[in-house]
PDB file of C-alpha atoms in Angstrom:
ATOM      1  CA  ILE A 256     -20.348   1.283   2.358  1.00 44.00           C
ATOM      2  CA  GLN A 257     -20.119  -2.007   0.463  1.00 52.00           C
ATOM      3  CA  PHE A 258     -16.353  -1.528   0.063  1.00 56.00           C
ATOM      4  CA  GLY A 259     -15.972  -1.277   3.836  1.00 65.00           C
ATOM      5  CA  ILE A 260     -18.094  -4.373   4.477  1.00 70.00           C
ATOM      6  CA  ASN A 261     -16.014  -6.323   1.969  1.00 70.00           C
ATOM      7  CA  SER A 262     -12.971  -5.718   4.181  1.00 67.00           C
ATOM      8  CA  THR A 263     -14.554  -7.420   7.208  1.00 73.00           C
ATOM      9  CA  ILE A 264     -15.661 -10.917   8.193  1.00 75.00           C
ATOM     10  CA  LEU A 265     -19.031 -10.081   6.612  1.00 76.00           C
ATOM     11  CA  CYS A 266     -17.451 -10.045   3.141  1.00 76.00           C
ATOM     12  CA  PRO A 267     -18.981 -12.168   0.355  1.00 74.00           C
ATOM     13  CA  THR A 268     -17.292 -15.306  -0.859  1.00 70.00           C
ATOM     14  CA  PRO A 269     -14.688 -14.543  -3.560  1.00 63.00           C
ATOM     15  CA  LEU A 270     -15.698 -17.661  -5.500  1.00 55.00           C
ATOM     16  CA  GLY A 271     -17.686 -17.385  -8.673  1.00 50.00           C
ATOM     17  CA  SER A 272     -17.960 -14.790 -11.404  1.00 48.00           C
ATOM     18  CA  PRO A 273     -19.581 -12.461 -10.620  1.00 50.00           C
ATOM     19  CA  PRO A 274     -18.789 -12.864  -6.908  1.00 51.00           C
ATOM     20  CA  SER A 275     -21.539 -14.494  -4.902  1.00 55.00           C
ATOM     21  CA  SER A 276     -23.777 -12.521  -2.568  1.00 61.00           C
ATOM     22  CA  TYR A 277     -23.359 -15.264   0.032  1.00 67.00           C
ATOM     23  CA  ARG A 278     -21.067 -14.395   2.907  1.00 73.00           C
ATOM     24  CA  LEU A 279     -17.665 -16.034   3.102  1.00 75.00           C
ATOM     25  CA  PHE A 280     -18.473 -17.438   6.547  1.00 76.00           C
ATOM     26  CA  GLY A 281     -22.184 -17.945   5.894  1.00 72.00           C
ATOM     27  CA  GLY A 282     -22.893 -21.636   5.540  1.00 62.00           C
ATOM     28  CA  THR A 283     -21.346 -24.358   3.404  1.00 54.00           C
ATOM     29  CA  LEU A 284     -20.771 -23.625  -0.279  1.00 51.00           C
ATOM     30  CA  THR A 285     -20.971 -26.094  -3.121  1.00 51.00           C
ATOM     31  CA  GLY A 286     -20.105 -25.896  -6.789  1.00 52.00           C
ATOM     32  CA  GLY A 287     -21.774 -23.601  -9.250  1.00 52.00           C
ATOM     33  CA  ASN A 288     -21.135 -20.223 -10.732  1.00 50.00           C
ATOM     34  CA  PRO A 289     -21.770 -18.415  -8.490  1.00 50.00           C
ATOM     35  CA  PRO A 290     -21.626 -21.084  -5.790  1.00 49.00           C
ATOM     36  CA  LYS A 291     -24.786 -21.787  -3.854  1.00 50.00           C
ATOM     37  CA  ALA A 292     -25.235 -22.265  -0.144  1.00 49.00           C
ATOM     38  CA  ASN A 293     -25.953 -25.887   0.640  1.00 54.00           C
ATOM     39  CA  PRO A 294     -28.591 -26.128   1.790  1.00 49.00           C
ATOM     40  CA  PRO A 295     -30.432 -22.763   1.597  1.00 53.00           C
ATOM     41  CA  SER A 296     -31.492 -23.456   5.146  1.00 65.00           C
ATOM     42  CA  HIS A 297     -32.737 -21.416   8.051  1.00 74.00           C
ATOM     43  CA  PRO A 298     -30.792 -18.152   8.641  1.00 76.00           C
ATOM     44  CA  TYR A 299     -29.877 -19.389  12.106  1.00 79.00           C
ATOM     45  CA  LEU A 300     -27.965 -22.283  10.564  1.00 77.00           C
ATOM     46  CA  GLN A 301     -26.526 -20.135   7.795  1.00 77.00           C
ATOM     47  CA  ASP A 302     -25.027 -17.726  10.351  1.00 80.00           C
ATOM     48  CA  GLU A 303     -23.997 -20.401  12.810  1.00 82.00           C
ATOM     49  CA  LEU A 304     -20.267 -19.917  12.185  1.00 82.00           C
ATOM     50  CA  LEU A 305     -20.507 -16.131  12.448  1.00 82.00           C
ATOM     51  CA  THR A 306     -22.408 -16.497  15.707  1.00 84.00           C
ATOM     52  CA  LYS A 307     -19.720 -18.843  17.005  1.00 85.00           C
ATOM     53  CA  ILE A 308     -16.802 -16.511  16.276  1.00 84.00           C
ATOM     54  CA  ALA A 309     -18.585 -13.213  16.978  1.00 80.00           C
ATOM     55  CA  SER A 310     -17.205 -12.922  20.513  1.00 83.00           C
ATOM     56  CA  SER A 311     -13.628 -13.473  19.314  1.00 81.00           C
ATOM     57  CA  VAL A 312     -13.472 -10.976  16.456  1.00 77.00           C
ATOM     58  CA  THR A 313     -14.426  -7.403  15.731  1.00 71.00           C
ATOM     59  CA  THR A 314     -15.491  -5.485  12.660  1.00 63.00           C
ATOM     60  CA  ARG A 315     -13.856  -2.369  14.041  1.00 68.00           C
ATOM     61  CA  SER A 316     -10.692  -1.280  12.285  1.00 69.00           C
ATOM     62  CA  HIS A 317      -8.054   1.278  13.138  1.00 78.00           C
ATOM     63  CA  VAL A 318      -8.970   3.789  10.446  1.00 83.00           C
ATOM     64  CA  PHE A 319      -8.335   7.459  11.170  1.00 87.00           C
ATOM     65  CA  VAL A 320      -9.127  10.721   9.415  1.00 91.00           C
ATOM     66  CA  LEU A 321      -6.333  13.277   9.664  1.00 91.00           C
ATOM     67  CA  TRP A 322      -6.622  17.027   9.170  1.00 94.00           C
ATOM     68  CA  LEU A 323      -3.216  18.706   9.055  1.00 92.00           C
ATOM     69  CA  THR A 324      -2.336  22.375   9.182  1.00 95.00           C
ATOM     70  CA  VAL A 325       1.317  23.192   8.517  1.00 93.00           C
ATOM     71  CA  GLY A 326       2.721  26.601   9.418  1.00 94.00           C
ATOM     72  CA  PHE A 327       6.201  28.131   9.328  1.00 94.00           C
ATOM     73  CA  PHE A 328       7.730  29.745  12.413  1.00 94.00           C
ATOM     74  CA  GLN A 329      11.041  31.302  13.330  1.00 94.00           C
ATOM     75  CA  VAL A 330      13.314  29.238  15.579  1.00 94.00           C
ATOM     76  CA  THR A 331      14.630  31.417  18.378  1.00 93.00           C
ATOM     77  CA  ASN A 332      16.565  28.741  20.281  1.00 91.00           C
ATOM     78  CA  ASP A 333      17.640  25.405  18.793  1.00 89.00           C
ATOM     79  CA  THR A 334      19.910  24.399  21.691  1.00 89.00           C
ATOM     80  CA  SER A 335      17.030  23.172  23.848  1.00 86.00           C
ATOM     81  CA  TYR A 336      14.480  20.445  23.218  1.00 84.00           C
ATOM     82  CA  PRO A 337      11.859  21.003  22.070  1.00 87.00           C
ATOM     83  CA  VAL A 338      13.213  23.972  20.168  1.00 89.00           C
ATOM     84  CA  GLN A 339      11.759  27.368  21.003  1.00 92.00           C
ATOM     85  CA  LEU A 340       9.633  28.967  18.316  1.00 93.00           C
ATOM     86  CA  GLY A 341       9.075  32.641  17.766  1.00 92.00           C
ATOM     87  CA  GLN A 342       6.792  34.600  15.485  1.00 92.00           C
ATOM     88  CA  GLU A 343       5.110  32.984  12.520  1.00 94.00           C
ATOM     89  CA  ILE A 344       6.945  33.910   9.340  1.00 94.00           C
ATOM     90  CA  GLY A 345       5.081  36.599   7.429  1.00 93.00           C
ATOM     91  CA  ALA A 346       2.449  37.110  10.141  1.00 90.00           C
ATOM     92  CA  SER A 347       3.355  40.763  10.711  1.00 89.00           C
ATOM     93  CA  THR A 348       2.712  41.616   7.055  1.00 91.00           C
ATOM     94  CA  GLY A 349      -0.219  39.276   6.517  1.00 89.00           C
ATOM     95  CA  GLN A 350       1.824  37.048   4.207  1.00 91.00           C
ATOM     96  CA  ASN A 351       1.986  33.968   6.396  1.00 90.00           C
ATOM     97  CA  VAL A 352       1.361  30.705   4.569  1.00 91.00           C
ATOM     98  CA  ARG A 353      -0.428  27.713   6.045  1.00 92.00           C
ATOM     99  CA  HIS A 354      -0.939  24.460   4.162  1.00 93.00           C
ATOM    100  CA  HIS A 355      -3.994  22.312   4.838  1.00 95.00           C
ATOM    101  CA  MET A 356      -3.953  18.588   4.185  1.00 93.00           C
ATOM    102  CA  PHE A 357      -6.392  15.711   4.563  1.00 95.00           C
ATOM    103  CA  ALA A 358      -5.717  11.977   4.704  1.00 92.00           C
ATOM    104  CA  ILE A 359      -7.313   8.668   5.625  1.00 89.00           C
ATOM    105  CA  VAL A 360      -4.932   6.297   7.414  1.00 85.00           C
ATOM    106  CA  ASP A 361      -5.761   2.620   7.884  1.00 81.00           C
ATOM    107  CA  ARG A 362      -3.578   1.192  10.643  1.00 76.00           C
ATOM    108  CA  SER A 363      -5.284  -2.173  10.357  1.00 72.00           C
ATOM    109  CA  ALA A 364      -3.732  -2.702   6.907  1.00 63.00           C
ATOM    110  CA  LEU A 365      -0.615  -4.659   7.813  1.00 60.00           C
ATOM    111  CA  THR A 366       2.135  -4.052   5.262  1.00 60.00           C
ATOM    112  CA  VAL A 367       5.767  -4.953   4.810  1.00 57.00           C
ATOM    113  CA  PRO A 368       8.019  -2.033   3.846  1.00 58.00           C
ATOM    114  CA  ASN A 369       9.773  -2.366   0.524  1.00 56.00           C
ATOM    115  CA  ASN A 370      13.550  -2.554   0.649  1.00 60.00           C
ATOM    116  CA  ASN A 371      16.438  -3.910  -1.376  1.00 65.00           C
ATOM    117  CA  ASN A 372      17.359  -6.615   1.137  1.00 76.00           C
ATOM    118  CA  GLY A 373      16.512  -9.709  -0.815  1.00 83.00           C
ATOM    119  CA  THR A 374      16.764 -11.919  -3.844  1.00 90.00           C
ATOM    120  CA  LEU A 375      14.611 -13.932  -6.255  1.00 91.00           C
ATOM    121  CA  SER A 376      13.566 -17.564  -6.111  1.00 93.00           C
ATOM    122  CA  GLN A 377      15.115 -19.820  -8.739  1.00 93.00           C
ATOM    123  CA  ALA A 378      12.646 -22.673  -8.302  1.00 93.00           C
ATOM    124  CA  ALA A 379       8.914 -23.026  -7.817  1.00 93.00           C
ATOM    125  CA  VAL A 380       7.223 -24.225  -4.637  1.00 94.00           C
ATOM    126  CA  THR A 381       4.609 -26.628  -5.969  1.00 94.00           C
ATOM    127  CA  ILE A 382       3.430 -28.154  -2.688  1.00 94.00           C
ATOM    128  CA  THR A 383       3.063 -26.770   0.812  1.00 93.00           C
ATOM    129  CA  GLY A 384       5.172 -27.971   3.711  1.00 94.00           C
ATOM    130  CA  VAL A 385       8.944 -28.165   4.124  1.00 95.00           C
ATOM    131  CA  ASN A 386      10.692 -27.333   0.840  1.00 95.00           C
ATOM    132  CA  THR A 387      14.256 -26.670  -0.259  1.00 96.00           C
ATOM    133  CA  ILE A 388      14.514 -24.163  -3.093  1.00 96.00           C
ATOM    134  CA  LYS A 389      17.329 -22.433  -4.915  1.00 95.00           C
ATOM    135  CA  VAL A 390      17.586 -18.635  -4.613  1.00 95.00           C
ATOM    136  CA  GLY A 391      19.587 -16.032  -6.476  1.00 93.00           C
ATOM    137  CA  ALA A 392      21.884 -15.245  -3.557  1.00 92.00           C
ATOM    138  CA  LEU A 393      22.245 -15.908   0.154  1.00 92.00           C
ATOM    139  CA  GLN A 394      24.019 -12.663   0.931  1.00 89.00           C
ATOM    140  CA  ASP A 395      25.027  -9.260  -0.363  1.00 86.00           C
ATOM    141  CA  SER A 396      27.921  -7.783   1.571  1.00 77.00           C
ATOM    142  CA  ALA A 397      29.061  -5.438  -1.191  1.00 74.00           C
ATOM    143  CA  ASN A 398      26.141  -3.007  -1.335  1.00 69.00           C
ATOM    144  CA  PRO A 399      24.604  -1.366   1.726  1.00 66.00           C
ATOM    145  CA  PRO A 400      22.546  -2.342   3.550  1.00 69.00           C
ATOM    146  CA  GLN A 401      24.366  -5.647   3.860  1.00 77.00           C
ATOM    147  CA  TRP A 402      22.250  -8.759   4.390  1.00 84.00           C
ATOM    148  CA  TRP A 403      22.624 -12.512   4.877  1.00 89.00           C
ATOM    149  CA  ILE A 404      20.179 -15.412   4.778  1.00 92.00           C
ATOM    150  CA  LYS A 405      20.957 -18.055   7.379  1.00 91.00           C
ATOM    151  CA  PRO A 406      19.044 -20.448   9.655  1.00 92.00           C
ATOM    152  CA  GLY A 407      16.629 -18.391  11.743  1.00 89.00           C
ATOM    153  CA  THR A 408      16.304 -15.589   9.179  1.00 89.00           C
ATOM    154  CA  ILE A 409      12.738 -14.339   8.698  1.00 86.00           C
ATOM    155  CA  LEU A 410      11.822 -13.959   5.024  1.00 90.00           C
ATOM    156  CA  THR A 411       8.811 -12.572   3.193  1.00 87.00           C
ATOM    157  CA  VAL A 412       8.103 -14.433  -0.047  1.00 91.00           C
ATOM    158  CA  ASP A 413       6.196 -12.883  -2.960  1.00 89.00           C
ATOM    159  CA  ASN A 414       5.851  -9.507  -1.246  1.00 78.00           C
ATOM    160  CA  ALA A 415       2.641  -7.720  -2.352  1.00 69.00           C
ATOM    161  CA  GLY A 416       1.706 -10.738  -4.462  1.00 76.00           C
ATOM    162  CA  SER A 417      -1.331 -12.950  -4.157  1.00 78.00           C
ATOM    163  CA  SER A 418       0.688 -15.626  -2.323  1.00 85.00           C
ATOM    164  CA  GLN A 419       2.613 -13.420   0.088  1.00 85.00           C
ATOM    165  CA  GLU A 420       3.740 -15.174   3.248  1.00 89.00           C
ATOM    166  CA  THR A 421       6.367 -14.812   5.959  1.00 86.00           C
ATOM    167  CA  LEU A 422       8.464 -17.795   7.006  1.00 90.00           C
ATOM    168  CA  VAL A 423      11.542 -18.777   9.005  1.00 90.00           C
ATOM    169  CA  VAL A 424      14.578 -20.363   7.328  1.00 94.00           C
ATOM    170  CA  THR A 425      15.550 -23.665   8.961  1.00 94.00           C
ATOM    171  CA  ALA A 426      18.630 -24.513   6.864  1.00 95.00           C
ATOM    172  CA  THR A 427      20.805 -23.142   4.063  1.00 95.00           C
ATOM    173  CA  ASN A 428      23.360 -24.551   1.631  1.00 95.00           C
ATOM    174  CA  THR A 429      25.933 -21.963   0.605  1.00 92.00           C
ATOM    175  CA  ALA A 430      27.393 -24.195  -2.116  1.00 93.00           C
ATOM    176  CA  ASN A 431      24.086 -24.504  -3.961  1.00 94.00           C
ATOM    177  CA  ASN A 432      22.416 -21.268  -2.793  1.00 94.00           C
ATOM    178  CA  THR A 433      19.416 -23.089  -1.359  1.00 96.00           C
ATOM    179  CA  ILE A 434      17.163 -22.413   1.602  1.00 96.00           C
ATOM    180  CA  THR A 435      14.929 -24.805   3.511  1.00 96.00           C
ATOM    181  CA  ALA A 436      11.733 -23.624   5.188  1.00 95.00           C
ATOM    182  CA  LYS A 437       8.132 -24.592   5.810  1.00 94.00           C
ATOM    183  CA  PHE A 438       5.933 -23.001   3.148  1.00 95.00           C
ATOM    184  CA  ASN A 439       2.212 -22.547   3.745  1.00 92.00           C
ATOM    185  CA  LYS A 440       1.553 -21.475   0.149  1.00 92.00           C
ATOM    186  CA  THR A 441       2.762 -22.399  -3.320  1.00 93.00           C
ATOM    187  CA  HIS A 442       4.927 -19.983  -5.306  1.00 94.00           C
ATOM    188  CA  ALA A 443       6.054 -19.577  -8.894  1.00 93.00           C
ATOM    189  CA  THR A 444       9.657 -19.309 -10.022  1.00 94.00           C
ATOM    190  CA  GLY A 445      11.138 -15.822  -9.853  1.00 93.00           C
ATOM    191  CA  VAL A 446       9.066 -14.371  -7.013  1.00 92.00           C
ATOM    192  CA  PRO A 447      10.851 -11.848  -4.769  1.00 91.00           C
ATOM    193  CA  ILE A 448      12.243 -13.024  -1.440  1.00 92.00           C
ATOM    194  CA  MET A 449      13.044 -10.216   0.957  1.00 88.00           C
ATOM    195  CA  ILE A 450      14.267  -9.738   4.507  1.00 84.00           C
ATOM    196  CA  PRO A 451      11.673  -7.462   6.134  1.00 76.00           C
ATOM    197  CA  ASP A 452      12.480  -4.845   8.740  1.00 66.00           C
ATOM    198  CA  PRO A 453      10.364  -5.985  11.710  1.00 57.00           C
ATOM    199  CA  GLY A 454       9.035  -3.689  14.394  1.00 53.00           C
ATOM    200  CA  ASN A 455       7.800  -0.111  14.365  1.00 56.00           C
ATOM    201  CA  PRO A 456       9.766   1.687  11.636  1.00 59.00           C
ATOM    202  CA  GLY A 457       9.193   5.051  13.320  1.00 63.00           C
ATOM    203  CA  PRO A 458       9.270   8.306  11.333  1.00 66.00           C
ATOM    204  CA  GLN A 459      10.066   7.712   7.680  1.00 66.00           C
ATOM    205  CA  PRO A 460      11.196  10.878   5.870  1.00 66.00           C
ATOM    206  CA  GLN A 461      11.025   9.072   2.511  1.00 65.00           C
ATOM    207  CA  PHE A 462       7.523   7.651   3.084  1.00 70.00           C
ATOM    208  CA  LEU A 463       5.367   8.069  -0.028  1.00 73.00           C
ATOM    209  CA  PRO A 464       1.610   7.589   0.380  1.00 79.00           C
ATOM    210  CA  GLN A 465       1.204   6.732  -3.308  1.00 74.00           C
ATOM    211  CA  ASP A 466       3.445   3.699  -2.731  1.00 67.00           C
ATOM    212  CA  ASN A 467       1.502   2.622   0.360  1.00 71.00           C
ATOM    213  CA  SER A 468      -2.126   2.818  -0.722  1.00 74.00           C
ATOM    214  CA  ALA A 469      -3.128   0.055   1.709  1.00 71.00           C
ATOM    215  CA  VAL A 470      -2.079   2.212   4.660  1.00 78.00           C
ATOM    216  CA  VAL A 471      -3.051   5.598   3.169  1.00 84.00           C
ATOM    217  CA  PRO A 472      -5.998   4.884   0.852  1.00 83.00           C
ATOM    218  CA  TYR A 473      -6.656   8.611   0.279  1.00 88.00           C
ATOM    219  CA  TYR A 474      -4.796  11.878   0.785  1.00 89.00           C
ATOM    220  CA  ALA A 475      -4.999  15.398  -0.596  1.00 91.00           C
ATOM    221  CA  VAL A 476      -3.154  18.692  -0.204  1.00 89.00           C
ATOM    222  CA  ILE A 477      -6.052  21.125  -0.058  1.00 90.00           C
ATOM    223  CA  ASP A 478      -4.039  24.346  -0.247  1.00 85.00           C
TER     224      ASP A 478
END
């Protein structure tokens, strides 16, 4: 239960070691380890911010439990859509096989699919705001899928890292392999810079739940 609460606006503040029991949005925090609410005032004042934003947010997430049963059937007509199915394979002899699977899918966990469309930063971003940094390459037209970084390109910096952010390129310099964009976070040298595939990716035959634990936190093939 505590794990679920920690994924909502009721989560504790991440400051301090061990983490504080005070809520992230519960009052004003000062120094200390763990930090203390200042002042330890009336609960009404402590929860004033939560009360203010309560009507604009929700603690409900799009988490679903999936039970899957997979069977195998003969295809009697594959020229029409949907295809016409016949008898279940092995049903007449009692040898039909059905696989049962269980999974938890969290659609509220926004993720960026991994791909090879990208490069690495060659310089650190030490301050937020508009920065011009050198990157490993601005294009790759030799290996599919081909990609280019140009003004207007949407990039994801430090994908899956602690400073992940998505930004829009405002200028490039092909002679020096530099990009200019407004950064909202700082980044170290050598972080990945990728061109994400926006929109609904649709069915993904190569989707692996073990590589997407934020979206599929648990799955099991029962039999």
